[in-house]
Coordinates of C-alpha atoms (C1' of nucleotides) in Angstrom, one line a residue:
Chain A
M1 CA 121.0 101.3 78.9
T2 CA 118.7 101.7 81.8
T3 CA 120.8 101.9 84.8
A4 CA 120.1 99.1 87.2
N5 CA 116.6 99.8 88.3
S6 CA 114.6 102.0 86.1
L7 CA 112.0 99.3 86.5
A8 CA 110.7 100.8 89.7
H9 CA 107.7 102.9 88.7
G10 CA 105.6 102.2 85.8
S11 CA 105.4 105.4 84.1
A12 CA 106.4 107.5 81.3
Q13 CA 110.1 107.6 80.5
G14 CA 111.4 105.5 77.8
S15 CA 109.1 107.1 75.3
A16 CA 108.1 104.0 73.6
Q17 CA 104.8 103.0 72.2
E18 CA 102.5 101.3 74.6
A19 CA 100.6 104.1 76.2
G20 CA 100.8 103.2 79.8
Q21 CA 103.0 100.7 81.5
A22 CA 106.7 101.0 81.8
D23 CA 108.8 98.9 79.5
L24 CA 110.5 96.5 81.7
G25 CA 113.5 94.7 80.2
S26 CA 112.6 91.1 80.2
A27 CA 109.3 89.3 79.7
A28 CA 109.8 87.8 83.1
Q29 CA 110.0 91.2 84.7
R30 CA 106.9 92.4 82.9
D31 CA 105.1 89.3 84.1
R32 CA 106.2 89.9 87.7
R33 CA 105.0 93.4 87.6
R34 CA 101.7 92.3 86.2
R35 CA 101.3 89.6 88.8
I36 CA 102.0 92.1 91.6
L37 CA 99.5 94.6 90.4
E38 CA 97.0 91.8 89.9
A39 CA 97.5 90.6 93.5
T40 CA 97.2 94.1 94.7
I41 CA 93.9 94.6 93.0
A42 CA 92.6 91.3 94.2
L43 CA 93.5 91.9 97.8
A44 CA 92.2 95.5 97.8
S45 CA 89.0 94.4 96.2
K46 CA 88.5 91.9 98.9
G47 CA 89.5 93.8 102.0
G48 CA 90.3 97.4 101.2
F49 CA 93.4 99.4 102.1
D50 CA 94.3 97.4 105.2
A51 CA 94.1 94.1 103.4
V52 CA 96.8 95.1 100.9
Q53 CA 99.6 93.9 103.1
M54 CA 102.9 93.8 101.5
R55 CA 103.7 90.3 102.7
A56 CA 100.4 89.1 101.4
V57 CA 100.9 90.9 98.0
A58 CA 104.3 89.3 97.7
E59 CA 103.1 85.9 98.5
R60 CA 100.1 86.1 96.2
A61 CA 102.2 87.4 93.4
D62 CA 104.7 84.7 94.1
V63 CA 107.7 87.1 94.5
A64 CA 109.9 87.7 97.5
L65 CA 109.2 90.7 99.7
G66 CA 112.4 92.3 98.7
T67 CA 111.5 92.0 95.0
L68 CA 108.1 93.6 95.6
Y69 CA 109.9 96.5 97.1
R70 CA 112.3 96.7 94.2
Y71 CA 109.4 97.1 91.8
F72 CA 107.3 99.5 94.0
P73 CA 109.2 101.4 96.7
S74 CA 106.2 101.6 99.1
K75 CA 102.7 100.5 99.6
I76 CA 101.5 103.9 98.5
H77 CA 103.5 103.7 95.2
L78 CA 102.0 100.3 94.7
L79 CA 98.5 101.3 95.2
V80 CA 98.7 104.5 93.2
S81 CA 100.3 102.6 90.3
A82 CA 97.4 100.2 90.5
L83 CA 95.0 103.1 90.4
A84 CA 96.8 104.4 87.3
G85 CA 96.3 101.0 85.7
Q86 CA 92.7 100.9 86.5
F87 CA 92.2 104.3 85.1
E88 CA 94.0 103.5 82.0
Q89 CA 91.8 100.5 81.5
T90 CA 88.6 102.5 82.1
Q91 CA 89.8 105.1 79.7
A92 CA 90.5 102.6 77.0
M93 CA 87.0 101.3 77.2
V94 CA 85.4 104.7 77.3
S95 CA 87.4 106.4 74.6
R96 CA 86.2 104.0 71.9
K97 CA 83.1 106.0 71.2
P98 CA 82.4 109.7 71.7
V99 CA 80.8 110.8 74.9
P100 CA 77.0 111.1 74.6
G101 CA 75.3 114.4 75.6
D102 CA 74.4 117.7 73.9
T103 CA 76.2 120.1 76.2
A104 CA 79.5 120.0 77.9
A105 CA 77.8 119.7 81.2
D106 CA 75.8 116.7 80.2
R107 CA 78.8 115.0 78.8
V108 CA 80.9 115.6 81.9
I109 CA 78.1 114.5 84.2
Y110 CA 77.7 111.4 82.1
V111 CA 81.3 110.5 82.3
L112 CA 81.6 111.2 86.0
K113 CA 78.5 109.3 86.9
R114 CA 79.7 106.4 84.9
A115 CA 83.1 106.4 86.6
T116 CA 81.5 106.9 90.0
R117 CA 79.2 104.0 89.5
G118 CA 82.1 101.9 88.4
M119 CA 84.0 102.7 91.6
Q120 CA 81.0 102.2 93.8
G121 CA 80.6 98.8 92.4
D122 CA 83.7 97.7 94.2
P123 CA 83.8 99.8 97.3
Q124 CA 86.7 98.1 99.0
L125 CA 88.9 98.5 95.9
T126 CA 87.8 102.1 95.6
E127 CA 88.6 102.7 99.3
A128 CA 92.1 101.3 99.0
L129 CA 93.0 103.3 95.9
T130 CA 91.4 106.5 97.0
R131 CA 93.0 106.5 100.4
A132 CA 96.4 105.7 98.9
F133 CA 96.0 108.5 96.4
M134 CA 95.1 111.0 99.2
F135 CA 97.7 109.8 101.6
A136 CA 100.5 109.9 99.1
D137 CA 103.4 112.1 100.0
S138 CA 105.8 113.9 97.7
S139 CA 107.8 110.8 97.0
A140 CA 104.9 109.6 94.9
A141 CA 104.4 112.9 93.2
H142 CA 105.1 111.5 89.9
E143 CA 102.7 108.6 90.0
I144 CA 100.0 111.0 91.3
H145 CA 100.7 113.4 88.5
V146 CA 100.1 110.6 86.0
V147 CA 96.7 109.9 87.5
G148 CA 95.8 113.6 87.6
M149 CA 96.6 113.9 83.9
Q150 CA 94.5 110.9 83.1
L151 CA 91.6 112.5 85.0
T152 CA 91.8 116.0 83.5
G153 CA 92.4 114.5 80.1
M154 CA 89.2 112.5 80.4
L155 CA 87.3 115.5 81.5
N156 CA 88.6 117.7 78.7
R157 CA 87.5 115.1 76.2
A158 CA 84.1 115.1 77.7
I159 CA 83.9 118.9 77.7
K160 CA 84.9 119.2 74.1
G161 CA 82.6 116.4 73.0
A162 CA 82.6 115.7 69.2
D163 CA 84.9 118.6 68.7
Y164 CA 87.7 116.8 70.5
V165 CA 90.9 116.5 68.5
E166 CA 93.7 114.3 69.7
G167 CA 96.7 116.6 69.7
E168 CA 94.9 119.8 70.4
E169 CA 95.7 121.7 73.6
P170 CA 92.7 122.8 75.7
S171 CA 92.5 126.5 76.5
D172 CA 93.5 127.7 79.9
A173 CA 89.9 128.2 80.8
E174 CA 89.1 124.7 79.9
I175 CA 92.0 123.4 81.9
A176 CA 90.9 125.4 84.9
V177 CA 87.4 124.0 84.8
A178 CA 88.6 120.5 84.3
R179 CA 90.8 120.9 87.4
V180 CA 88.1 122.2 89.5
I181 CA 85.8 119.4 88.5
S182 CA 88.4 116.8 89.3
D183 CA 89.0 118.4 92.7
V184 CA 85.3 118.1 93.4
W185 CA 85.1 114.6 92.2
L186 CA 88.0 113.5 94.3
S187 CA 86.7 115.2 97.4
A188 CA 83.3 113.6 96.8
L189 CA 85.0 110.2 96.4
V190 CA 86.8 110.7 99.7
S191 CA 83.7 111.6 101.5
W192 CA 81.9 108.6 100.1
V193 CA 84.8 106.3 101.0
T194 CA 84.9 107.5 104.5
G195 CA 81.2 107.1 104.9
R196 CA 80.3 110.7 105.2
S197 CA 78.2 110.8 102.1
T198 CA 75.9 108.3 100.4
A199 CA 76.3 107.4 96.7
D200 CA 73.3 109.6 95.9
E201 CA 74.7 112.6 97.7
V202 CA 77.9 112.2 95.7
A203 CA 76.0 112.1 92.5
D204 CA 74.0 115.1 93.4
H205 CA 77.0 117.1 94.5
I206 CA 78.9 116.4 91.4
E207 CA 76.0 117.3 89.2
T208 CA 75.5 120.5 91.0
A209 CA 79.1 121.4 90.8
V210 CA 79.4 120.7 87.1
R211 CA 76.3 122.7 86.3
L212 CA 77.7 125.6 88.3
L213 CA 81.0 125.4 86.4
L214 CA 79.8 124.7 82.9
R215 CA 77.0 127.2 82.3
Chain B
M1 CA 104.3 129.6 113.7
T2 CA 101.0 129.1 115.1
T3 CA 102.0 127.5 118.3
A4 CA 98.4 127.1 119.4
N5 CA 97.2 126.6 122.8
S6 CA 94.2 128.7 123.6
L7 CA 91.9 126.3 122.1
A8 CA 90.1 125.5 125.3
H9 CA 87.3 128.0 125.5
G10 CA 88.4 129.4 128.7
S11 CA 85.1 129.2 130.5
A12 CA 83.6 125.8 130.4
Q13 CA 85.0 125.3 133.9
G14 CA 82.4 124.6 136.5
S15 CA 80.2 121.8 135.5
A16 CA 77.9 122.5 132.6
Q17 CA 77.9 120.9 129.3
E18 CA 79.4 123.4 126.9
A19 CA 78.6 122.7 123.3
G20 CA 81.9 121.9 121.7
Q21 CA 84.2 119.0 122.5
A22 CA 83.5 116.7 125.3
D23 CA 84.5 118.6 128.3
L24 CA 86.6 116.4 130.5
G25 CA 85.6 116.5 134.1
S26 CA 88.6 117.6 136.1
A27 CA 91.0 120.4 135.6
A28 CA 93.8 117.9 135.5
Q29 CA 92.2 116.2 132.6
R30 CA 91.6 119.3 130.7
D31 CA 95.2 120.2 131.3
R32 CA 96.3 116.8 130.0
R33 CA 94.3 117.2 126.9
R34 CA 95.8 120.6 126.4
R35 CA 99.3 119.4 126.9
I36 CA 98.7 116.5 124.4
L37 CA 97.4 118.8 121.7
E38 CA 100.2 121.2 122.4
A39 CA 102.8 118.5 122.0
T40 CA 101.1 117.3 118.8
I41 CA 101.3 120.8 117.2
A42 CA 104.9 121.3 118.3
L43 CA 106.1 117.9 116.9
A44 CA 104.0 118.3 113.7
S45 CA 105.4 121.8 113.2
K46 CA 108.9 120.6 113.5
G47 CA 108.8 117.4 111.5
G48 CA 105.4 116.9 109.9
F49 CA 103.2 113.9 109.9
D50 CA 106.0 111.4 110.5
A51 CA 107.4 113.3 113.4
V52 CA 104.1 113.0 115.3
Q53 CA 104.9 109.7 116.8
M54 CA 102.6 108.6 119.5
R55 CA 105.4 107.7 122.0
A56 CA 107.0 111.1 121.4
V57 CA 103.7 112.9 121.9
A58 CA 103.1 111.1 125.1
E59 CA 106.5 111.8 126.4
R60 CA 106.4 115.4 125.5
A61 CA 103.0 115.9 127.0
D62 CA 104.2 114.0 130.0
V63 CA 101.5 111.3 130.0
A64 CA 101.7 107.6 129.5
L65 CA 101.1 106.1 126.1
G66 CA 98.0 104.4 127.3
T67 CA 96.6 107.7 128.6
L68 CA 97.2 109.3 125.2
Y69 CA 95.2 106.6 123.6
R70 CA 92.4 107.1 126.1
Y71 CA 92.1 110.7 125.1
F72 CA 92.6 110.1 121.4
P73 CA 91.9 106.7 120.0
S74 CA 94.4 107.0 117.1
K75 CA 97.0 109.2 115.6
I76 CA 94.5 110.3 113.0
H77 CA 91.9 111.3 115.6
L78 CA 94.7 113.2 117.4
L79 CA 95.8 115.1 114.4
V80 CA 92.3 115.9 113.1
S81 CA 91.4 117.1 116.6
A82 CA 94.4 119.3 116.5
L83 CA 93.3 120.6 113.1
A84 CA 89.9 121.5 114.5
G85 CA 91.6 123.4 117.3
Q86 CA 93.7 125.4 114.9
F87 CA 90.7 126.1 112.8
E88 CA 88.8 127.3 115.8
Q89 CA 91.6 129.6 116.7
T90 CA 91.8 131.0 113.2
Q91 CA 88.1 131.5 113.1
A92 CA 88.1 133.3 116.4
M93 CA 90.6 135.7 115.1
V94 CA 88.9 136.2 111.8
S95 CA 85.4 136.5 113.0
R96 CA 86.1 139.6 115.1
K97 CA 85.6 141.9 112.2
P98 CA 83.6 141.5 109.0
V99 CA 85.4 140.2 106.0
P100 CA 86.6 142.9 103.7
G101 CA 85.6 142.9 100.0
D102 CA 82.7 144.3 97.9
T103 CA 81.6 141.1 96.3
A104 CA 81.1 137.6 97.6
A105 CA 84.0 136.4 95.4
D106 CA 86.3 139.0 96.7
R107 CA 85.5 138.2 100.3
V108 CA 85.9 134.4 99.8
I109 CA 89.2 134.9 98.0
Y110 CA 90.4 137.2 100.8
V111 CA 89.5 134.6 103.4
L112 CA 91.0 131.7 101.6
K113 CA 94.2 133.4 100.7
R114 CA 94.6 134.5 104.2
A115 CA 94.1 131.0 105.5
T116 CA 96.3 129.5 102.8
R117 CA 99.1 131.9 103.6
G118 CA 98.7 131.0 107.3
M119 CA 99.1 127.4 106.5
Q120 CA 102.0 127.9 104.1
G121 CA 103.8 129.7 106.9
D122 CA 104.2 126.4 108.7
P123 CA 104.5 123.8 105.9
Q124 CA 105.3 120.9 108.2
L125 CA 102.3 121.5 110.4
T126 CA 100.1 121.9 107.4
E127 CA 101.4 118.7 105.9
A128 CA 100.7 116.7 109.1
L129 CA 97.2 118.1 109.5
T130 CA 96.2 117.9 105.9
R131 CA 97.4 114.3 105.4
A132 CA 95.7 113.2 108.6
F133 CA 92.5 114.8 107.4
M134 CA 92.7 113.1 104.0
F135 CA 93.7 109.7 105.4
A136 CA 91.1 109.6 108.0
D137 CA 88.7 106.7 107.8
S138 CA 85.1 106.4 108.9
S139 CA 86.1 106.0 112.5
A140 CA 87.0 109.7 112.6
A141 CA 83.9 110.8 110.7
H142 CA 82.8 112.9 113.6
E143 CA 86.0 114.8 114.0
I144 CA 86.1 115.3 110.2
H145 CA 82.6 116.6 110.2
V146 CA 83.5 119.2 112.7
V147 CA 86.2 120.5 110.6
G148 CA 84.0 120.4 107.5
M149 CA 81.4 122.5 109.3
Q150 CA 84.0 125.0 110.4
L151 CA 85.2 125.4 106.9
T152 CA 81.8 125.8 105.2
G153 CA 80.7 128.0 108.0
M154 CA 83.7 130.3 107.4
L155 CA 83.0 130.3 103.7
N156 CA 79.3 131.1 104.1
R157 CA 80.1 134.0 106.3
A158 CA 82.5 135.3 103.7
I159 CA 79.9 134.8 100.9
K160 CA 77.2 136.7 102.8
G161 CA 79.5 139.5 103.9
A162 CA 77.8 142.2 106.0
D163 CA 74.5 140.5 105.4
Y164 CA 75.6 137.6 107.6
V165 CA 73.3 136.9 110.5
E166 CA 74.3 134.4 113.2
G167 CA 71.4 132.0 113.2
E168 CA 70.3 132.3 109.6
E169 CA 70.5 129.2 107.5
P170 CA 72.2 129.6 104.1
S171 CA 70.2 128.6 101.1
D172 CA 70.8 125.3 99.3
A173 CA 72.6 127.1 96.5
E174 CA 74.9 128.8 98.9
I175 CA 75.6 125.6 100.7
A176 CA 76.4 123.9 97.4
V177 CA 78.8 126.7 96.4
A178 CA 80.5 126.6 99.7
R179 CA 81.0 122.9 99.5
V180 CA 82.5 123.1 96.1
I181 CA 84.9 125.8 97.2
S182 CA 86.0 123.8 100.2
D183 CA 86.6 120.8 97.9
V184 CA 88.8 122.9 95.7
W185 CA 90.6 124.4 98.6
L186 CA 91.4 121.0 100.2
S187 CA 92.5 119.6 96.9
A188 CA 94.8 122.5 96.3
L189 CA 96.2 122.1 99.8
V190 CA 96.9 118.5 99.2
S191 CA 98.6 119.2 95.9
W192 CA 100.7 121.8 97.6
V193 CA 101.6 119.6 100.5
T194 CA 102.7 116.8 98.2
G195 CA 104.9 119.2 96.2
R196 CA 102.8 119.1 93.0
S197 CA 101.9 122.8 93.1
T198 CA 103.7 125.9 94.2
A199 CA 102.1 128.4 96.6
D200 CA 101.4 130.7 93.7
E201 CA 99.7 128.1 91.7
V202 CA 97.5 127.2 94.6
A203 CA 96.5 130.9 95.0
D204 CA 95.8 131.2 91.3
H205 CA 93.8 128.0 91.2
I206 CA 91.6 129.0 94.1
E207 CA 91.0 132.4 92.8
T208 CA 90.0 131.0 89.4
A209 CA 87.7 128.5 90.9
V210 CA 86.0 131.0 93.2
R211 CA 85.5 133.5 90.3
L212 CA 84.0 130.7 88.2
L213 CA 81.6 129.7 91.0
L214 CA 80.6 133.1 92.3
R215 CA 79.8 135.1 89.2
Chain C
dA1 C1' 90.1 107.2 158.3
dT2 C1' 88.9 103.4 155.3
dT3 C1' 87.4 101.6 151.3
dC4 C1' 86.1 101.5 146.5
dG5 C1' 86.3 102.6 141.6
dG6 C1' 88.1 104.7 138.0
dA7 C1' 92.1 107.0 135.8
dC8 C1' 97.1 107.0 135.2
dT9 C1' 101.8 105.0 134.8
dG10 C1' 105.3 102.1 133.0
dG11 C1' 106.4 98.7 130.2
dA12 C1' 105.9 94.6 127.5
dA13 C1' 104.1 92.7 123.4
dC14 C1' 101.9 92.3 118.7
dG15 C1' 101.1 93.5 113.7
dT16 C1' 102.5 95.4 109.6
dG17 C1' 105.4 98.6 106.6
dT18 C1' 110.2 98.9 105.5
dT19 C1' 115.1 97.8 105.4
dT20 C1' 119.0 94.8 105.2
dC21 C1' 121.8 90.9 104.1
dC22 C1' 123.4 87.0 101.8
dA23 C1' 123.1 82.8 99.2
dT24 C1' 121.2 81.4 94.9
dT25 C1' 119.6 81.9 90.2
dA26 C1' 119.3 84.5 85.7
dT27 C1' 121.2 87.2 82.2
dG28 C1' 124.3 89.0 79.1
dC29 C1' 128.9 89.3 77.3
dA30 C1' 133.6 87.9 75.8
Chain D
dT1 C1' 131.3 77.9 77.6
dG2 C1' 132.5 80.3 81.5
dC3 C1' 132.4 84.4 84.0
dA4 C1' 130.8 89.0 85.9
dT5 C1' 127.0 91.3 87.1
dA6 C1' 122.2 92.0 88.3
dA7 C1' 118.0 90.2 89.9
dT8 C1' 115.6 87.2 93.1
dG9 C1' 114.4 84.4 97.1
dG10 C1' 114.3 83.9 101.9
dA11 C1' 114.4 85.4 106.2
dA12 C1' 115.8 88.3 110.0
dA13 C1' 115.6 92.7 112.0
dC14 C1' 113.8 97.4 112.8
dA15 C1' 110.3 101.2 113.5
dC16 C1' 106.1 102.8 114.9
dG17 C1' 101.0 102.5 115.7
dT18 C1' 98.3 100.0 118.7
dT19 C1' 96.8 96.9 122.5
dC20 C1' 97.2 95.0 127.1
dC21 C1' 98.2 94.4 131.8
dA22 C1' 99.7 94.9 136.6
dG23 C1' 100.4 98.0 139.8
dT24 C1' 99.7 102.9 141.7
dC25 C1' 97.4 107.2 142.7
dC26 C1' 93.4 110.1 143.7
dG27 C1' 88.9 111.6 144.8
dA28 C1' 84.4 110.4 146.5
dA29 C1' 81.3 107.8 149.3
dT30 C1' 80.8 105.5 153.6

DNA sequence: ATTCGGACTGGAACGTGTTTCCATTATGCA
DNA sequence: TGCATAATGGAAACACGTTCCAGTCCGAAT
């Protein structure tokens, strides 16, 4: 019996099947949650972080402001959850076929460039999600951890390439490399989002870093 | 407890231009600026990002709110400028003697661990400055760039060790490595600030990354 | 000394994230 | 079916970053 409000964040817990989202009790609740995240993405996509205003999200999702806050305890939680959702979606698409490339470096670069291009295709959305991720404080540690795991998981799959096996644990060295790469990727994303780097510079920087790390 | 305040390069006085920050004309103005940054550090040190409230800073610095905004156009600008000041101070202390260590990796690790320990000694201040840095948008691009340069400059000096020469430009490869390392350091700092990593994990992660990059 | 222009003060006011409260509506259980 | 409880809607209120304005102070030019 989930006590009262386990519906808050959409993450792990209940075990359950369904890889990602939380299992909300009723279909109506699942639907509200979906509408909220949908509205969040739509507003972020149109106007970035500042355009994701809680009143606007609530109105667009057709829920009361108080309800929105019951589902997501802050704007940051909301946006980071949305980021996790987007990631999951991307991962589902990517993980259908093995990553192309002959070396680990090639595969990682392929994956990252693809992801980067995807994000650059919707700059406002990327700005909103990235800034939320970076601004998050410890109260959103759990949501952030979920995203971090998605990211390093994706990288580990790319590093292993065809040798990748579902349950297999990566070695410590592999984990370390994946973490460093995701650090670089996030920093690069931030610098792009804040207008300090161009898309090309981001791509170059990531490629350089990966080749330094996977040699 | 870093309680900074000697960030104004003492000379600058008379008239001239002085490379660094805009040097405000009158002594009273320089003093206001100093008081503001001092108040910012004090409040941040006591209660972190949230405690740096613009009204509180203004009151503590004994200036009107409007004046505070004339000196620093937003809370983010204020905090990132404070960060630059702290950095400058650290650098001034560190740059007196050459960095110890036989290899580039050792020197870089030495410098980063020292800096990291310094920041961990005042967690609230670090949280405030780090989150401001990460949340900054393009309007603070200039302030951020200053900090980035300080950081990569510090790293380049550590990489070169005794061979370091003031005016000499680092090679592209060196710049790339320094940037990757600073990316890792910032990410590690963020994860520590948000409670996702312990201080030891941060130290380990940085050491691992540096050894991967400088081998 | 007077005047002029810009900087400073004090305070009100606005926007948006967040909290709070209560009436109303769903939901599940006996 | 009727009731107890939880969830939701609706709206006001609060907190803090930010903006604005009217009046005051100060130094420089006349």
